């Protein structure tokens, strides 16, 4: 099986690894780096559960080859509480009851994080557009949108 | 499966020349990786285009805006000059997939897959976009009409790649893109439509997507409207001249697609006629 060497930053740490060319970034994150916060839903870019931030942009890790991350900066849901304290987004998700079964939550959080990084004060419509590709089967969208809005610069606290 | 990422056009040309058949070019991967996962394709070699300088750039001169093969749909949706000159292309790009997909998928991929339901195609056809196909030492520039040859089929040869998309300037603001789909986010079009009024002579242009094997201009309906005008009765008559051959699939029956296409034409032309 073919492999290539990739050097990348994962949640702030620089690493070099040999990866199989047929491995997705999702599988690499979960099974090689053992960061299992990122979830596999559909595995084909429909559900958003595997969303990570790559070079500042929200992407489906199931739709990226591990071989493609050479030189890239990757952030997974584990980066949010990297300092030991929960991120404001995570606190707001808890406060608003935006987590039911929790399977979509890591992807929702990372899409929301990418949105707030590029647009600290999004409108409700912009939030909806950003998370349109993140499916929540418990359909708790209302609470999720409220939590993201509350985490923004214009949020309550 | 081998993975290579050339860093120059020259290196890419050599790969295309030498490796030939079981090679697949990778830019966004949002279609290719699904096809590999489903076992529909198993390329021996993947050539990643994202290492070549300039491939992710949008530039312009007096004659046209030039879009590189790795420019993502999200970059197009947000690009000021494109939004100013080709607003309907920004709109159509923004309607594809989800934010995550648009952050990866390039316009060039939407074109090369040549799906009859590709959302950017009706708009590109309307704006008279050209594609540059390159090959070691040779290149050719084709209209969309010559490029698109069938559902999923194009004039692109195995040793060529799409190296540039050209949008002729000046663009036109009076163009609308409409998409009818079952849900708003992350769905393919049941019917899509681009309609516009072009130039000082106010000529109507119209193209409909997901209703025929190839996305092309509706020249008979256009001629009729240009001759008769855009009164309600003209719009209804123009609908009877639409060249459609839709299929029945999970997104809608053929007859439903015809009905929706006609309603979209009427509604969109009514919005446009205020500007005529």
mmCIF file of N, CA and C in Angstrom, chain B residues 94-197:
data_model
loop_
_atom_site.group_PDB
_atom_site.id
_atom_site.type_symbol
_atom_site.label_atom_id
_atom_site.label_comp_id
_atom_site.label_asym_id
_atom_site.label_seq_id
_atom_site.Cartn_x
_atom_site.Cartn_y
_atom_site.Cartn_z
ATOM 1 N N UNK B 94 -23.047 29.980 -4.622
ATOM 2 C CA UNK B 94 -23.460 29.935 -3.226
ATOM 3 C C UNK B 94 -24.567 28.920 -2.967
ATOM 4 N N UNK B 95 -25.250 28.514 -4.017
ATOM 5 C CA UNK B 95 -26.369 27.587 -3.824
ATOM 6 C C UNK B 95 -25.911 26.127 -3.846
ATOM 7 N N UNK B 96 -24.644 25.892 -4.173
ATOM 8 C CA UNK B 96 -24.164 24.505 -4.291
ATOM 9 C C UNK B 96 -23.861 23.928 -2.915
ATOM 10 N N UNK B 97 -24.349 22.715 -2.665
ATOM 11 C CA UNK B 97 -23.959 21.928 -1.488
ATOM 12 C C UNK B 97 -24.113 22.673 -0.178
ATOM 13 N N UNK B 98 -23.081 22.601 0.634
ATOM 14 C CA UNK B 98 -23.072 23.265 1.934
ATOM 15 C C UNK B 98 -21.801 24.109 2.016
ATOM 16 N N UNK B 99 -21.699 24.868 3.108
ATOM 17 C CA UNK B 99 -20.506 25.705 3.299
ATOM 18 C C UNK B 99 -19.234 24.847 3.233
ATOM 19 N N UNK B 100 -19.252 23.707 3.917
ATOM 20 C CA UNK B 100 -18.074 22.826 3.933
ATOM 21 C C UNK B 100 -17.705 22.378 2.516
ATOM 22 N N UNK B 101 -18.716 22.064 1.714
ATOM 23 C CA UNK B 101 -18.448 21.629 0.338
ATOM 24 C C UNK B 101 -17.920 22.799 -0.493
ATOM 25 N N UNK B 102 -18.559 23.960 -0.359
ATOM 26 C CA UNK B 102 -18.105 25.128 -1.139
ATOM 27 C C UNK B 102 -16.696 25.562 -0.752
ATOM 28 N N UNK B 103 -16.300 25.300 0.488
ATOM 29 C CA UNK B 103 -14.940 25.630 0.924
ATOM 30 C C UNK B 103 -13.887 24.750 0.259
ATOM 31 N N UNK B 104 -14.304 23.620 -0.318
ATOM 32 C CA UNK B 104 -13.359 22.701 -0.952
ATOM 33 C C UNK B 104 -13.536 22.645 -2.469
ATOM 34 N N UNK B 105 -14.806 22.635 -2.895
ATOM 35 C CA UNK B 105 -15.088 22.315 -4.293
ATOM 36 C C UNK B 105 -14.850 23.505 -5.217
ATOM 37 N N UNK B 106 -14.071 23.318 -6.275
ATOM 38 C CA UNK B 106 -13.842 24.418 -7.208
ATOM 39 C C UNK B 106 -14.911 24.492 -8.294
ATOM 40 N N UNK B 107 -15.080 25.672 -8.872
ATOM 41 C CA UNK B 107 -15.991 25.854 -10.006
ATOM 42 C C UNK B 107 -15.596 24.911 -11.146
ATOM 43 N N UNK B 108 -14.290 24.744 -11.355
ATOM 44 C CA UNK B 108 -13.815 23.897 -12.459
ATOM 45 C C UNK B 108 -14.352 22.474 -12.331
ATOM 46 N N UNK B 109 -14.476 21.981 -11.102
ATOM 47 C CA UNK B 109 -15.004 20.634 -10.885
ATOM 48 C C UNK B 109 -16.472 20.544 -11.240
ATOM 49 N N UNK B 110 -17.228 21.562 -10.893
ATOM 50 C CA UNK B 110 -18.653 21.616 -11.237
ATOM 51 C C UNK B 110 -18.825 21.571 -12.755
ATOM 52 N N UNK B 111 -17.914 22.237 -13.466
ATOM 53 C CA UNK B 111 -17.970 22.258 -14.930
ATOM 54 C C UNK B 111 -17.548 20.901 -15.509
ATOM 55 N N UNK B 112 -16.404 20.382 -15.024
ATOM 56 C CA UNK B 112 -15.856 19.152 -15.618
ATOM 57 C C UNK B 112 -16.744 17.938 -15.381
ATOM 58 N N UNK B 113 -17.437 17.893 -14.237
ATOM 59 C CA UNK B 113 -18.343 16.765 -14.014
ATOM 60 C C UNK B 113 -19.512 16.797 -14.981
ATOM 61 N N UNK B 114 -19.798 17.986 -15.509
ATOM 62 C CA UNK B 114 -20.796 18.149 -16.575
ATOM 63 C C UNK B 114 -22.148 17.532 -16.236
ATOM 64 N N UNK B 115 -22.537 17.613 -14.977
ATOM 65 C CA UNK B 115 -23.850 17.102 -14.599
ATOM 66 C C UNK B 115 -24.926 18.016 -15.177
ATOM 67 N N UNK B 116 -26.007 17.449 -15.731
ATOM 68 C CA UNK B 116 -27.087 18.298 -16.226
ATOM 69 C C UNK B 116 -27.699 19.152 -15.103
ATOM 70 N N UNK B 117 -27.489 18.731 -13.843
ATOM 71 C CA UNK B 117 -28.055 19.461 -12.710
ATOM 72 C C UNK B 117 -27.039 20.374 -12.027
ATOM 73 N N UNK B 118 -25.853 20.518 -12.606
ATOM 74 C CA UNK B 118 -24.835 21.379 -11.992
ATOM 75 C C UNK B 118 -25.352 22.816 -11.937
ATOM 76 N N UNK B 119 -25.364 23.388 -10.737
ATOM 77 C CA UNK B 119 -26.019 24.687 -10.575
ATOM 78 C C UNK B 119 -25.320 25.835 -11.284
ATOM 79 N N UNK B 120 -24.025 25.744 -11.488
ATOM 80 C CA UNK B 120 -23.337 26.889 -12.102
ATOM 81 C C UNK B 120 -23.471 26.882 -13.635
ATOM 82 N N UNK B 121 -23.863 25.746 -14.210
ATOM 83 C CA UNK B 121 -23.851 25.669 -15.679
ATOM 84 C C UNK B 121 -24.828 26.619 -16.387
ATOM 85 N N UNK B 122 -26.101 26.719 -15.947
ATOM 86 C CA UNK B 122 -26.986 27.653 -16.655
ATOM 87 C C UNK B 122 -26.436 29.082 -16.660
ATOM 88 N N UNK B 123 -25.836 29.488 -15.546
ATOM 89 C CA UNK B 123 -25.305 30.846 -15.441
ATOM 90 C C UNK B 123 -24.077 31.016 -16.338
ATOM 91 N N UNK B 124 -23.191 30.024 -16.339
ATOM 92 C CA UNK B 124 -21.990 30.104 -17.183
ATOM 93 C C UNK B 124 -22.367 30.148 -18.659
ATOM 94 N N UNK B 125 -23.376 29.362 -19.018
ATOM 95 C CA UNK B 125 -23.850 29.361 -20.408
ATOM 96 C C UNK B 125 -24.391 30.750 -20.768
ATOM 97 N N UNK B 126 -25.151 31.326 -19.847
ATOM 98 C CA UNK B 126 -25.742 32.644 -20.097
ATOM 99 C C UNK B 126 -24.670 33.719 -20.267
ATOM 100 N N UNK B 127 -23.651 33.672 -19.401
ATOM 101 C CA UNK B 127 -22.592 34.685 -19.452
ATOM 102 C C UNK B 127 -21.578 34.410 -20.566
ATOM 103 N N UNK B 128 -21.806 33.362 -21.337
ATOM 104 C CA UNK B 128 -20.920 33.019 -22.443
ATOM 105 C C UNK B 128 -19.485 32.744 -21.972
ATOM 106 N N UNK B 129 -19.379 31.993 -20.874
ATOM 107 C CA UNK B 129 -18.061 31.647 -20.324
ATOM 108 C C UNK B 129 -17.298 30.746 -21.292
ATOM 109 N N UNK B 130 -15.971 30.847 -21.215
ATOM 110 C CA UNK B 130 -15.103 29.979 -22.035
ATOM 111 C C UNK B 130 -14.232 29.150 -21.105
ATOM 112 N N UNK B 131 -13.866 27.972 -21.535
ATOM 113 C CA UNK B 131 -12.932 27.188 -20.730
ATOM 114 C C UNK B 131 -11.667 26.929 -21.533
ATOM 115 N N UNK B 132 -10.545 27.029 -20.847
ATOM 116 C CA UNK B 132 -9.263 26.754 -21.497
ATOM 117 C C UNK B 132 -8.835 25.349 -21.109
ATOM 118 N N UNK B 133 -8.614 24.500 -22.088
ATOM 119 C CA UNK B 133 -8.166 23.137 -21.839
ATOM 120 C C UNK B 133 -6.702 23.048 -22.238
ATOM 121 N N UNK B 134 -5.853 22.619 -21.300
ATOM 122 C CA UNK B 134 -4.420 22.604 -21.574
ATOM 123 C C UNK B 134 -3.885 21.190 -21.612
ATOM 124 N N UNK B 135 -2.709 21.110 -22.181
ATOM 125 C CA UNK B 135 -2.097 19.860 -22.539
ATOM 126 C C UNK B 135 -0.649 20.243 -22.742
ATOM 127 N N UNK B 136 0.290 19.309 -22.661
ATOM 128 C CA UNK B 136 1.683 19.738 -22.811
ATOM 129 C C UNK B 136 1.876 20.414 -24.164
ATOM 130 N N UNK B 137 2.203 21.683 -24.095
ATOM 131 C CA UNK B 137 2.513 22.420 -25.319
ATOM 132 C C UNK B 137 1.317 22.897 -26.122
ATOM 133 N N UNK B 138 0.113 22.455 -25.746
ATOM 134 C CA UNK B 138 -1.041 22.886 -26.531
ATOM 135 C C UNK B 138 -2.152 23.371 -25.614
ATOM 136 N N UNK B 139 -3.004 24.187 -26.159
ATOM 137 C CA UNK B 139 -4.185 24.583 -25.403
ATOM 138 C C UNK B 139 -5.284 24.938 -26.390
ATOM 139 N N UNK B 140 -6.519 24.791 -25.932
ATOM 140 C CA UNK B 140 -7.640 25.220 -26.780
ATOM 141 C C UNK B 140 -8.680 25.868 -25.871
ATOM 142 N N UNK B 141 -9.369 26.838 -26.443
ATOM 143 C CA UNK B 141 -10.378 27.547 -25.677
ATOM 144 C C UNK B 141 -11.742 27.235 -26.289
ATOM 145 N N UNK B 142 -12.637 26.700 -25.463
ATOM 146 C CA UNK B 142 -13.946 26.282 -25.964
ATOM 147 C C UNK B 142 -15.071 27.056 -25.293
ATOM 148 N N UNK B 143 -16.152 27.249 -26.045
ATOM 149 C CA UNK B 143 -17.376 27.783 -25.453
ATOM 150 C C UNK B 143 -17.992 26.657 -24.625
ATOM 151 N N UNK B 144 -18.925 27.002 -23.735
ATOM 152 C CA UNK B 144 -19.606 25.964 -22.955
ATOM 153 C C UNK B 144 -20.361 25.030 -23.894
ATOM 154 N N UNK B 145 -20.888 25.588 -24.968
ATOM 155 C CA UNK B 145 -21.651 24.793 -25.923
ATOM 156 C C UNK B 145 -20.785 23.682 -26.531
ATOM 157 N N UNK B 146 -19.545 24.026 -26.814
ATOM 158 C CA UNK B 146 -18.657 23.006 -27.402
ATOM 159 C C UNK B 146 -18.074 22.090 -26.334
ATOM 160 N N UNK B 147 -17.958 22.614 -25.108
ATOM 161 C CA UNK B 147 -17.359 21.815 -24.042
ATOM 162 C C UNK B 147 -18.293 20.712 -23.546
ATOM 163 N N UNK B 148 -19.572 21.087 -23.324
ATOM 164 C CA UNK B 148 -20.528 20.114 -22.777
ATOM 165 C C UNK B 148 -21.056 19.235 -23.904
ATOM 166 N N UNK B 149 -20.831 17.912 -23.803
ATOM 167 C CA UNK B 149 -21.233 17.036 -24.903
ATOM 168 C C UNK B 149 -22.306 16.033 -24.508
ATOM 169 N N UNK B 150 -22.612 15.901 -23.223
ATOM 170 C CA UNK B 150 -23.647 14.960 -22.793
ATOM 171 C C UNK B 150 -23.701 14.937 -21.278
ATOM 172 N N UNK B 151 -24.667 14.162 -20.713
ATOM 173 C CA UNK B 151 -24.726 14.113 -19.248
ATOM 174 C C UNK B 151 -23.453 13.475 -18.685
ATOM 175 N N UNK B 152 -22.700 14.237 -17.917
ATOM 176 C CA UNK B 152 -21.439 13.734 -17.372
ATOM 177 C C UNK B 152 -20.326 13.660 -18.407
ATOM 178 N N UNK B 153 -20.595 14.173 -19.589
ATOM 179 C CA UNK B 153 -19.582 14.064 -20.657
ATOM 180 C C UNK B 153 -19.161 15.454 -21.150
ATOM 181 N N UNK B 154 -17.865 15.562 -21.450
ATOM 182 C CA UNK B 154 -17.359 16.830 -21.963
ATOM 183 C C UNK B 154 -16.302 16.567 -23.023
ATOM 184 N N UNK B 155 -15.850 17.654 -23.633
ATOM 185 C CA UNK B 155 -14.839 17.535 -24.691
ATOM 186 C C UNK B 155 -13.433 17.342 -24.112
ATOM 187 N N UNK B 156 -13.322 17.318 -22.787
ATOM 188 C CA UNK B 156 -12.013 17.179 -22.139
ATOM 189 C C UNK B 156 -11.408 15.802 -22.440
ATOM 190 N N UNK B 157 -10.195 15.797 -22.975
ATOM 191 C CA UNK B 157 -9.530 14.528 -23.275
ATOM 192 C C UNK B 157 -8.719 14.065 -22.064
ATOM 193 N N UNK B 158 -8.420 12.753 -21.994
ATOM 194 C CA UNK B 158 -7.746 12.224 -20.791
ATOM 195 C C UNK B 158 -6.398 12.895 -20.483
ATOM 196 N N UNK B 159 -5.732 13.405 -21.512
ATOM 197 C CA UNK B 159 -4.425 14.022 -21.257
ATOM 198 C C UNK B 159 -4.530 15.540 -21.094
ATOM 199 N N UNK B 160 -5.759 16.060 -21.020
ATOM 200 C CA UNK B 160 -5.950 17.504 -20.858
ATOM 201 C C UNK B 160 -6.472 17.808 -19.455
ATOM 202 N N UNK B 161 -6.370 19.064 -19.081
ATOM 203 C CA UNK B 161 -7.022 19.518 -17.855
ATOM 204 C C UNK B 161 -7.589 20.906 -18.099
ATOM 205 N N UNK B 162 -8.609 21.253 -17.307
ATOM 206 C CA UNK B 162 -9.203 22.576 -17.428
ATOM 207 C C UNK B 162 -8.295 23.549 -16.669
ATOM 208 N N UNK B 163 -7.676 24.468 -17.377
ATOM 209 C CA UNK B 163 -6.668 25.314 -16.739
ATOM 210 C C UNK B 163 -7.175 26.717 -16.417
ATOM 211 N N UNK B 164 -8.328 27.074 -16.974
ATOM 212 C CA UNK B 164 -8.824 28.435 -16.751
ATOM 213 C C UNK B 164 -10.277 28.542 -17.196
ATOM 214 N N UNK B 165 -11.044 29.350 -16.449
ATOM 215 C CA UNK B 165 -12.409 29.685 -16.865
ATOM 216 C C UNK B 165 -12.409 31.181 -17.140
ATOM 217 N N UNK B 166 -12.929 31.582 -18.294
ATOM 218 C CA UNK B 166 -12.941 33.009 -18.644
ATOM 219 C C UNK B 166 -14.365 33.531 -18.724
ATOM 220 N N UNK B 167 -14.578 34.640 -18.037
ATOM 221 C CA UNK B 167 -15.874 35.302 -18.083
ATOM 222 C C UNK B 167 -15.707 36.618 -18.817
ATOM 223 N N UNK B 168 -16.328 36.764 -20.005
ATOM 224 C CA UNK B 168 -16.107 37.970 -20.797
ATOM 225 C C UNK B 168 -16.694 39.228 -20.136
ATOM 226 N N UNK B 169 -15.888 40.284 -20.121
ATOM 227 C CA UNK B 169 -16.325 41.572 -19.575
ATOM 228 C C UNK B 169 -16.866 42.445 -20.711
ATOM 229 N N UNK B 170 -17.776 43.386 -20.511
ATOM 230 C CA UNK B 170 -18.407 43.624 -19.214
ATOM 231 C C UNK B 170 -19.404 42.524 -18.896
ATOM 232 N N UNK B 171 -19.596 42.248 -17.634
ATOM 233 C CA UNK B 171 -20.598 41.262 -17.270
ATOM 234 C C UNK B 171 -21.984 41.863 -17.401
ATOM 235 N N UNK B 172 -22.939 41.291 -16.746
ATOM 236 C CA UNK B 172 -24.295 41.837 -16.800
ATOM 237 C C UNK B 172 -24.935 41.626 -15.425
ATOM 238 N N UNK B 173 -25.457 42.723 -14.890
ATOM 239 C CA UNK B 173 -26.075 42.659 -13.560
ATOM 240 C C UNK B 173 -27.491 42.104 -13.634
ATOM 241 N N UNK B 174 -28.154 42.333 -14.773
ATOM 242 C CA UNK B 174 -29.577 41.980 -14.867
ATOM 243 C C UNK B 174 -29.757 40.497 -15.201
ATOM 244 N N UNK B 175 -29.166 39.651 -14.364
ATOM 245 C CA UNK B 175 -29.283 38.204 -14.542
ATOM 246 C C UNK B 175 -29.719 37.611 -13.214
ATOM 247 N N UNK B 176 -30.676 36.707 -13.258
ATOM 248 C CA UNK B 176 -31.145 36.061 -12.034
ATOM 249 C C UNK B 176 -30.912 34.556 -12.125
ATOM 250 N N UNK B 177 -30.528 33.969 -11.004
ATOM 251 C CA UNK B 177 -30.406 32.517 -10.914
ATOM 252 C C UNK B 177 -31.481 32.017 -9.960
ATOM 253 N N UNK B 178 -32.225 31.040 -10.369
ATOM 254 C CA UNK B 178 -33.257 30.459 -9.502
ATOM 255 C C UNK B 178 -33.042 28.955 -9.409
ATOM 256 N N UNK B 179 -33.257 28.434 -8.219
ATOM 257 C CA UNK B 179 -33.087 26.996 -8.017
ATOM 258 C C UNK B 179 -34.306 26.454 -7.301
ATOM 259 N N UNK B 180 -34.902 25.425 -7.884
ATOM 260 C CA UNK B 180 -36.025 24.772 -7.229
ATOM 261 C C UNK B 180 -35.535 23.420 -6.736
ATOM 262 N N UNK B 181 -35.521 23.232 -5.424
ATOM 263 C CA UNK B 181 -35.079 21.944 -4.882
ATOM 264 C C UNK B 181 -35.973 21.561 -3.716
ATOM 265 N N UNK B 182 -35.886 20.300 -3.291
ATOM 266 C CA UNK B 182 -36.800 19.801 -2.256
ATOM 267 C C UNK B 182 -36.524 20.467 -0.921
ATOM 268 N N UNK B 183 -35.246 20.651 -0.591
ATOM 269 C CA UNK B 183 -34.909 21.411 0.608
ATOM 270 C C UNK B 183 -33.880 22.464 0.230
ATOM 271 N N UNK B 184 -33.771 23.483 1.060
ATOM 272 C CA UNK B 184 -32.985 24.652 0.690
ATOM 273 C C UNK B 184 -31.486 24.374 0.738
ATOM 274 N N UNK B 185 -31.049 23.704 1.793
ATOM 275 C CA UNK B 185 -29.620 23.446 1.927
ATOM 276 C C UNK B 185 -29.271 22.068 1.395
ATOM 277 N N UNK B 186 -28.089 21.951 0.805
ATOM 278 C CA UNK B 186 -27.539 20.656 0.457
ATOM 279 C C UNK B 186 -28.470 19.755 -0.326
ATOM 280 N N UNK B 187 -28.976 20.262 -1.424
ATOM 281 C CA UNK B 187 -29.780 19.406 -2.294
ATOM 282 C C UNK B 187 -29.457 19.765 -3.738
ATOM 283 N N UNK B 188 -29.585 18.760 -4.610
ATOM 284 C CA UNK B 188 -29.407 19.047 -6.022
ATOM 285 C C UNK B 188 -30.692 19.696 -6.534
ATOM 286 N N UNK B 189 -30.571 20.397 -7.640
ATOM 287 C CA UNK B 189 -31.732 21.068 -8.218
ATOM 288 C C UNK B 189 -32.700 20.071 -8.824
ATOM 289 N N UNK B 190 -33.997 20.313 -8.613
ATOM 290 C CA UNK B 190 -35.019 19.622 -9.398
ATOM 291 C C UNK B 190 -35.081 20.335 -10.749
ATOM 292 N N UNK B 191 -35.068 21.662 -10.668
ATOM 293 C CA UNK B 191 -34.957 22.521 -11.851
ATOM 294 C C UNK B 191 -34.128 23.742 -11.448
ATOM 295 N N UNK B 192 -33.242 24.173 -12.317
ATOM 296 C CA UNK B 192 -32.569 25.447 -12.069
ATOM 297 C C UNK B 192 -32.712 26.301 -13.324
ATOM 298 N N UNK B 193 -32.527 27.586 -13.138
ATOM 299 C CA UNK B 193 -32.753 28.480 -14.267
ATOM 300 C C UNK B 193 -31.880 29.719 -14.139
ATOM 301 N N UNK B 194 -31.351 30.166 -15.250
ATOM 302 C CA UNK B 194 -30.677 31.462 -15.297
ATOM 303 C C UNK B 194 -31.348 32.262 -16.405
ATOM 304 N N UNK B 195 -31.754 33.471 -16.081
ATOM 305 C CA UNK B 195 -32.391 34.325 -17.074
ATOM 306 C C UNK B 195 -31.820 35.724 -16.934
ATOM 307 N N UNK B 196 -31.644 36.398 -18.054
ATOM 308 C CA UNK B 196 -31.066 37.729 -17.981
ATOM 309 C C UNK B 196 -31.437 38.590 -19.170
ATOM 310 N N UNK B 197 -31.178 39.883 -18.978
ATOM 311 C CA UNK B 197 -31.389 40.849 -20.059
ATOM 312 C C UNK B 197 -30.036 41.492 -20.311
#
